[in-house]
Structures are given as structure tokens and as C-alpha cells.
Coordinates of C-alpha atoms in Angstrom, one line a residue:
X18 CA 78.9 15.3 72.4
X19 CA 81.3 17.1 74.4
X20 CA 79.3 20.1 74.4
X21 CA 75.9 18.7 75.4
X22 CA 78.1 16.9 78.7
X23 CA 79.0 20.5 79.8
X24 CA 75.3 21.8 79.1
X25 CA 74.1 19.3 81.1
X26 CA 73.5 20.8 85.2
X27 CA 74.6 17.7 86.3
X28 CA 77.7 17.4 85.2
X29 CA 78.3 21.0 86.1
X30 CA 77.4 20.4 89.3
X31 CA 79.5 17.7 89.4
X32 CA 82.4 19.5 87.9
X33 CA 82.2 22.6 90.4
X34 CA 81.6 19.6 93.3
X35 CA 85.0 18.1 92.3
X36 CA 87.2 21.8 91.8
X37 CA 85.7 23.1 95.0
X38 CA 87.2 19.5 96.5
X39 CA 90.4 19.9 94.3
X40 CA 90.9 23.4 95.9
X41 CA 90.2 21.9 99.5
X42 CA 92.7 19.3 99.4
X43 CA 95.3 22.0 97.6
X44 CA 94.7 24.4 100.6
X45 CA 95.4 22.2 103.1
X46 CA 98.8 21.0 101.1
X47 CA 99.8 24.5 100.8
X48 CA 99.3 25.4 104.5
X49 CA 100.8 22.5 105.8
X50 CA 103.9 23.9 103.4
X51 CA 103.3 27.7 105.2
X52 CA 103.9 26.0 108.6
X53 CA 107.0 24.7 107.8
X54 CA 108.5 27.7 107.5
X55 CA 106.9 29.5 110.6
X56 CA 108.8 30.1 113.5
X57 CA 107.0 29.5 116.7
X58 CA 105.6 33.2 117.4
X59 CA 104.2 33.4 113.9
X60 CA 102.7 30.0 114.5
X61 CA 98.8 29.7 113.8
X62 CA 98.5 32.1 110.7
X63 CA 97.1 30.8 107.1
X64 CA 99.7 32.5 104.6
X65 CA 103.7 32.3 104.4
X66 CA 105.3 34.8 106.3
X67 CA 106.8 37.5 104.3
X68 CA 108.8 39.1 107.1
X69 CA 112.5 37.7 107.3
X70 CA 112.2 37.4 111.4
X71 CA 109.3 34.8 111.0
X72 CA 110.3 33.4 107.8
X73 CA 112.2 30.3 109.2
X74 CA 113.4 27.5 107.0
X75 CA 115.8 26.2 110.1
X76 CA 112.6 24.1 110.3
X77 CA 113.9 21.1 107.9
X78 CA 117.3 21.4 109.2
X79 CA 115.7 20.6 112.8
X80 CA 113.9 17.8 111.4
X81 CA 116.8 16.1 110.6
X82 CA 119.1 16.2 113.7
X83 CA 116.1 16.5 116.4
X84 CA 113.1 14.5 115.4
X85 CA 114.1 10.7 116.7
X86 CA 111.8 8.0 118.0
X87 CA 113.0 5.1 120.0
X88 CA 113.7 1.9 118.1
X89 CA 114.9 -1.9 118.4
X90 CA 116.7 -2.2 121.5
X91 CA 115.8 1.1 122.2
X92 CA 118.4 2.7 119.4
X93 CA 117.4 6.6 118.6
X94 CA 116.0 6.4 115.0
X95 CA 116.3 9.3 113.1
X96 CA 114.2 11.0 110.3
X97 CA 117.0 8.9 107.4
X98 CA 116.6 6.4 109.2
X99 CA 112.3 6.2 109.0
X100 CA 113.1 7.0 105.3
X101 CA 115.5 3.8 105.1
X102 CA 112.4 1.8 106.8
X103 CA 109.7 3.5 104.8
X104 CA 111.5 2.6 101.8
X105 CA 111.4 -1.3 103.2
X106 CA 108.0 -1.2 104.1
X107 CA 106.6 0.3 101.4
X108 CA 108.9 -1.1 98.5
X109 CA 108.6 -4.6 99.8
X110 CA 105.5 -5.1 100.6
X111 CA 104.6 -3.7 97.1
X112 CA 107.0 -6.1 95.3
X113 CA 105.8 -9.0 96.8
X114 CA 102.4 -8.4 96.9
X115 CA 102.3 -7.8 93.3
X116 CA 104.7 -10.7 92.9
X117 CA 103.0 -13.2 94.8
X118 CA 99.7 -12.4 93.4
X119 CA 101.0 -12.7 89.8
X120 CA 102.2 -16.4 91.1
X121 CA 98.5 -17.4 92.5
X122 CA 96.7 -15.2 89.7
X123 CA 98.6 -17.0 86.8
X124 CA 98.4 -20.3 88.2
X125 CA 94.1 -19.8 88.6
X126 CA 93.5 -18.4 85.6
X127 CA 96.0 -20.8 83.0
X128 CA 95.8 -24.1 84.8
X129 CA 92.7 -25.9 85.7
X130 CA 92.3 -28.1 89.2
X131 CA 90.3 -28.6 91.5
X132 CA 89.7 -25.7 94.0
X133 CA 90.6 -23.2 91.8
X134 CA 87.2 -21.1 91.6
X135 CA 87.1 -21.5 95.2
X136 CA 90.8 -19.6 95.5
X137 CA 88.9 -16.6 93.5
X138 CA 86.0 -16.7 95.4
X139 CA 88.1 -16.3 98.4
X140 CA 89.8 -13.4 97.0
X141 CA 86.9 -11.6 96.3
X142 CA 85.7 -12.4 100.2
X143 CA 88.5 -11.3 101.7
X144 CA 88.5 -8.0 99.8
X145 CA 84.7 -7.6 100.9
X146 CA 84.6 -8.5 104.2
X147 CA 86.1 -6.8 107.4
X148 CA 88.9 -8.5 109.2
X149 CA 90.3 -6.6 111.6
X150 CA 88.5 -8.4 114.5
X151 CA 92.0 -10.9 113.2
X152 CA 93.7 -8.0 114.4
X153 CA 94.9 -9.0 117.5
X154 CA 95.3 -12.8 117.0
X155 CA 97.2 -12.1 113.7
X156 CA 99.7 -10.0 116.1
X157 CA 100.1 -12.9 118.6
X158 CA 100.5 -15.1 115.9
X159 CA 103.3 -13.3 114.6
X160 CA 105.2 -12.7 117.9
X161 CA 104.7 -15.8 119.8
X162 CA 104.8 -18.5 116.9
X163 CA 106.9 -17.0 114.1
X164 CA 108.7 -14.5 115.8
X165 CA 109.1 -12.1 113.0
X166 CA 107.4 -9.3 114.5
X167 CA 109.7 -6.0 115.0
X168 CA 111.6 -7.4 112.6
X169 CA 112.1 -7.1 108.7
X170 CA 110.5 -10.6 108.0
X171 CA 106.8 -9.0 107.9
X172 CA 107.0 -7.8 105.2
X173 CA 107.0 -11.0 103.5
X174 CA 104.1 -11.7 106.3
X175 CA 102.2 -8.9 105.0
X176 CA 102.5 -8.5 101.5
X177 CA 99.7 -11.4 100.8
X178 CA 99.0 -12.9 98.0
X179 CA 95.2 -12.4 97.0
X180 CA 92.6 -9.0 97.1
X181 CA 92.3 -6.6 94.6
X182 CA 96.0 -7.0 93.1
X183 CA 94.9 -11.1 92.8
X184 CA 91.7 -9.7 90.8
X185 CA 93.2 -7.8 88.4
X186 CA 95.6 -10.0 87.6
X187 CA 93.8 -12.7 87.3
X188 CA 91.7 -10.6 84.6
X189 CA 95.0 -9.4 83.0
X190 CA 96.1 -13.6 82.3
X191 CA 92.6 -14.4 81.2
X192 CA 92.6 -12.1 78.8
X193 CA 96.0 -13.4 77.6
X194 CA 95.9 -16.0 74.8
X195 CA 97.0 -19.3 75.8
X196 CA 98.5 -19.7 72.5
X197 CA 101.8 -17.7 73.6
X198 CA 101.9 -21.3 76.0
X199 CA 100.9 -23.8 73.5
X200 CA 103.5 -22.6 70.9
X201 CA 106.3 -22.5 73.9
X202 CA 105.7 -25.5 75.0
X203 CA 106.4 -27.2 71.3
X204 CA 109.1 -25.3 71.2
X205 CA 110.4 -27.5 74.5
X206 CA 109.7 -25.1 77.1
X207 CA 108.4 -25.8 80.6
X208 CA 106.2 -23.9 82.4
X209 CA 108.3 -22.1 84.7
X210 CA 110.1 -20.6 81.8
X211 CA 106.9 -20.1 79.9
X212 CA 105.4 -18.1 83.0
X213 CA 108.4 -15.9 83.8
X214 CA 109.4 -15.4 80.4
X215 CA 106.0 -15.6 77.6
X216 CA 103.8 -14.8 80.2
X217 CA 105.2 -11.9 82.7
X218 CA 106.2 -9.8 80.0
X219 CA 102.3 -9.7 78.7
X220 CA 101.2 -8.2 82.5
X221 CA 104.9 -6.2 83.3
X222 CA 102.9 -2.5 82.8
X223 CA 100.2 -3.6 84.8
X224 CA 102.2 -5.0 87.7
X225 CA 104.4 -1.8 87.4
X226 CA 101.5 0.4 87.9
X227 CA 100.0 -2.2 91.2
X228 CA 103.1 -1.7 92.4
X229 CA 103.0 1.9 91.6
X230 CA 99.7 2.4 93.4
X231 CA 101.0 -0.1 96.2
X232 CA 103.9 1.5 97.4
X233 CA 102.1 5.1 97.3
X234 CA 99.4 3.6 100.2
X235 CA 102.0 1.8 101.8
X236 CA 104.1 4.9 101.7
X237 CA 101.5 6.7 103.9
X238 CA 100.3 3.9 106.0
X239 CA 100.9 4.3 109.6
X240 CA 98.7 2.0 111.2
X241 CA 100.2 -1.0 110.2
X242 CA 103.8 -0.6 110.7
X243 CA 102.8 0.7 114.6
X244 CA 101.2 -2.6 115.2
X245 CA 103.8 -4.7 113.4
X246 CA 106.9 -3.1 113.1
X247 CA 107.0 -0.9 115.9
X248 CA 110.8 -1.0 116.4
X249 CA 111.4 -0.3 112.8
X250 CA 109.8 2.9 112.3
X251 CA 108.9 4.2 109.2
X252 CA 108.3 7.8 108.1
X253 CA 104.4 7.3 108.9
X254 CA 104.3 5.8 111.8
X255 CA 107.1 7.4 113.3
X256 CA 105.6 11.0 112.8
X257 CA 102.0 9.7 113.7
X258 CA 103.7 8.6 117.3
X259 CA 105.8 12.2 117.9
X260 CA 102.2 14.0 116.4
X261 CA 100.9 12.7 120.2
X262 CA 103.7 13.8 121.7
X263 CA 103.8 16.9 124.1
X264 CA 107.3 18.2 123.4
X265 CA 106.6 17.1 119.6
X266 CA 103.3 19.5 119.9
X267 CA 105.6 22.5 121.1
X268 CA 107.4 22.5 117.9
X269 CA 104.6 22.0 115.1
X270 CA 106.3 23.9 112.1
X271 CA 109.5 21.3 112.7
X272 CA 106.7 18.6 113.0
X273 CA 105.2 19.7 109.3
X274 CA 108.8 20.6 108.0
X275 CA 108.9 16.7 108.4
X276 CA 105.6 16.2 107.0
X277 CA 106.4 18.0 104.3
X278 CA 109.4 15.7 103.3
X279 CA 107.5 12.6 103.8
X280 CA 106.0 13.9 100.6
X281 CA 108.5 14.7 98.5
X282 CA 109.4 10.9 97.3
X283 CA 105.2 10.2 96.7
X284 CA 105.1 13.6 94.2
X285 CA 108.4 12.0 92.6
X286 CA 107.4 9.1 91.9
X287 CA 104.3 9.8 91.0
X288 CA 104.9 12.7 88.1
X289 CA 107.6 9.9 87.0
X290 CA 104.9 7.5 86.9
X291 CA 101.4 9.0 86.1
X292 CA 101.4 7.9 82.9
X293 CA 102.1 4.4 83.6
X294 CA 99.2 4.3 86.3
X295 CA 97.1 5.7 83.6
X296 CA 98.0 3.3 80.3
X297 CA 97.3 -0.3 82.1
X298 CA 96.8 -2.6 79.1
X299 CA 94.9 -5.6 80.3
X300 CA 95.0 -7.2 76.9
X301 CA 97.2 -9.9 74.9
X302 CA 99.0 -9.2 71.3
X303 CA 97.4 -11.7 69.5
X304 CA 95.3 -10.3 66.8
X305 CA 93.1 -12.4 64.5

């Protein structure tokens, strides 16, 4: 079977299509890396340099002690501390987004009321449609009325609790026999205890790997922390603002030494973690 796959031109096509992207996305990686460790004559060239005068690592060391944005009540934040708030953002958000839709997908998909194909239906709208025409009500709404903007409260603002986390858990608690309940419940449980401790457990690897997944995008976003959290800068947005800036721009290899960084947790995490992204059971452990 394998063998007729690779004979077919399609799928060749298709695998030279994907190397030929693979090696793209590699190249870029790897000269992004190179400019970190060009000094500022030898900027603009493709390959490390090999000579010890333009070979300069000083790069990262600069990173840390001269990259700063301006912060809450316009205190200097420095590269640890964008790391500190990326690790907020990102870790946060992730946790209670996963958390909050394993509330709202358990509750749908266990417990019948009125409404509750309506909640689903919802999700799956929000996750089609648009919204950021919201976009600028949303950030009113956040300033004037709650007045967590700029503050470490939005993350509890932002994590939401439907879209496509709400959807696959939803699917993961369907396909979990209600008989793990039943038999709880005659044992005298209640049903707090018999979601946090019969049913969690059955969706833990698949809320590991949302969260997995979660914190990765939320890791690189910029674009929402700069329109929420402006004061709390996190790695992202923080080196998305000094990217624009014209003394940042004189000093590009410090620039990618600090882009480089940014990476290092993501490629961490993730070769900790592939695996678990990978192996997502959606099933329950009842066999017949």
C-alpha cells in the first residue's frame, strides 16, 4: 500500500511541495539565528560569519540590559520582565481557556436542559464567523466598565469559554460513558466530585495537549496583548513595538538575538511535549 502512495505523482508532488516548504521555513529560522550573531558592519549577509571580528555573540548580552519598553506607570520593562508577562499571558489564558471550556463542554454534553444545543450551536458560530468589527467596543468595554484593561485581570477576560477548545471537548465527554456517573452516583457521590474526579481524569491528556497547543499561539501572539495589555508587555508584543522603532532598527542583530530567545521556551516545550500533542485519546475505558 505504502508503495503504490509513493508511486503515485500526486503524492510526490505533494511530498516535494511540503520539503521545499519545510526547507523555507528552516532557512528563514537559521538566518534569523546568523543575525544574531552579526555585528553591525557584517549586517545584511545570508551565512554566519566565520571571522572572529564579525562574529559577535555580545548580541544576547545586549538584549538583556538594553532592549526595554515603557510599561504601567511608565516603569522600564526589561526583556525578564516580557518573559515574566509572556509566561502570564500565555500560561493563563491557556489554563483557563481549557478549564472553562471543560466546565461549559461537560455540563452540554452530560446534562440535558433546555438551551443546551443552542450553547453548541453558538460555539460553532463564533468559531466561523469574524468578530473583530467587536474589536473596539470590546476594548471600551473593558476600560470604561470593568476596568481591568492594562492589568492582569484580562486574562480571565480573555481566556473564553467556547470555540474550538469547547468543540473538542465537548466530543471528548460524549464519547465518555455515562456509566463512570451512574455508578458514582450510587456510590453517594455528587456531581461536582463526579466531574472533577470520574470525569476530568477521562479528558486530562486531551486538555494537556489544548493547553499545549494554546500556550504555543498565545506565546507568539502580539496583537492581542498590544490592544489589551499594553502596559504589561509580553515578549511578542513588546518586540513587535521596538521592531517599529528607529533606534530599535539601528541595532537589528540585538533585535533577532531577542527574537531568537523568544523561541527558546516554544522548542522546549514543545520537544517535551510532542508526543502528548500527538497521542490525544478522545475515547472512554469502558469496553464491552
Amino acid at each position: 500500500m505504502n508503495k503504490k502512495i509513493m508511486r503515485n505523482p500526486v503524492m510526490i508532488g505533494l511530498f516535494i511541495f511540503f520539503v521545499i516548504y519545510a526547507l523555507s521555513i528552516a532557512f528563514v529560522i537559521f538566518q534569523g539565528i546568523a543575525v544574531s550573531f552579526m555585528d553591525g558592519a557584517y549586517y545584511g549577509k545570508i551565512m554566519i560569519p566565520t571571522k572572529a571580528e564579525h562574529f559577535y555573540p555580545q548580541n544576547y548580552v545586549n538584549a538583556f540590559t538594553k532592549i526595554v519598553i515603557k510599561g504601567a506607570n511608565d516603569v522600564n520593562v526589561t526583556i525578564v520582565g516580557m518573559f515574566v508577562n509572556s509566561l502570564v499571558y500565555a500560561g493563563g489564558t491557556s489554563a483557563l481557556g481549557v478549564l472553562f471550556c471543560a466546565i461549559t463542554a461537560y455540563v452540554t454534553a452530560k446534562y440535558k436542559f433546555p438551551g443546551r444545543n443552542f450553547i453548541y450551536m453558538y460555539s460553532i458560530v463564533v468559531m466561523m464567523l469574524p468578530v473583530v468589527g467587536t474589536t473596539a467596543a470590546s476594548i471600551n468595554f473593558f476600560k470604561d466598565v470593568l476596568h481591568v484593561k492594562d492589568t492582569y485581570f484580562m486574562i480571565f477576560m480573555l481566556a473564553g469559554s467556547f470555540g474550538q477548545n469547547y468543540v473538542i471537548l465537548y466530543a471528548t465527554f460524549k464519547g465518555v460513558s455515562w456509566e463512570y456517573g451512574e455508578a458514582a452516583f450510587v456510590d453517594g457521590a455528587g456531581h461536582f466530585r463526579v466531574w472533577l474526579q470520574i470525569m476530568m481524569p477521562q479528558a486530562i491528556s486531551v486538555m494537556v495537549a489544548l493547553f499545549i497547543v494554546g500556550f504555543i499561539g498565545k506565546w507568539s501572539d502580539a496583537e492581542t496583548p498590544i490592544l489589551y495589555m499594553k502596559k504589561l508587555p509580553t515578549l511578542a508584543s513588546g518586540l513587535a513595538e521596538l521592531s517599529s522603532d528607529q533606534e530599535a532598527q539601528g541595532d537589528m542583530p540585538m533585535m533577532f538575538a531577542a527574537f531568537v530567545m523568544s523561541m527558546i521556551p516554544l522548542l522546549i516545550l514543545y520537544a517535551a511535549f510532542q508526543e502528548t500533542i500527538m497521542e490525544i485519546q478522545l475515547g472512554g475505558g469502558l469496553k464491552g
